[in-house]
Amino acid sequence: MTGPVELGVEPAPRRRRGVMPALWWVIGAVAAVGMFAMIASVIWPGQAVYLAPAFCAQPTDEAIVVSDTYTDGDGTSTNFALYCVGDRGQTIDEGWLRPFLLLWAAYLVVVAVVFSVVRLSRRPQAEPAGPGTEIRDHAD
């Protein structure tokens, strides 16, 4: 349905949004989720164990996270690593970068899904024409 039209007055043109604002939102979201993933992995490094199916194959299909704490001239540092361990003591060092990047991607997917659901739920819905409602054509 259109609004009232005044003769001789043209409606204001719709302002188009370019690609750049959306791109900045995406870059900001990726950076924010990256910081969240980093903080979450420092607080709870054991969450990388849930990535075992993505990194560990038979016969080393059990994952453990190992922390290595050492002291040097700059202070105390802790490194984390994901190891795939087998029944006979075989170990494969998967490191921390790939599990961290996969955690980042998983968090980014969750944020994107939540954002999409919220955005779709806030979109105004068109009201269906009920019975007895006449649809008129405004063409003369």
C-alpha angles and dihedrals in degrees: 000000000000129000125244115294123216116210114247095013118105118211116252111264116256113253110239120218116221129221094258099074090051090047091052090051091052093047090048092048093049091049093046093048089047091055090047091050091049094050092044092051091051092048095043112016090167091077087083088071088074088064092065095111090057096050110020123070131177129322091022099044101138117089129208131176116226123197120205114197121189138165125225137157091290096053135261121337132186126203124192127208134181113227126191109215130195133206093260096049098268111153133193118192108221092178122214107272099074094044090047092051090049090050089050091051092048092051090047091054091050092050091047092051093048091047091049093048092049092047093049092047092053093050110109113251121224112242112237117235109256127217113292093025111129120215110213128197111224094205113117 
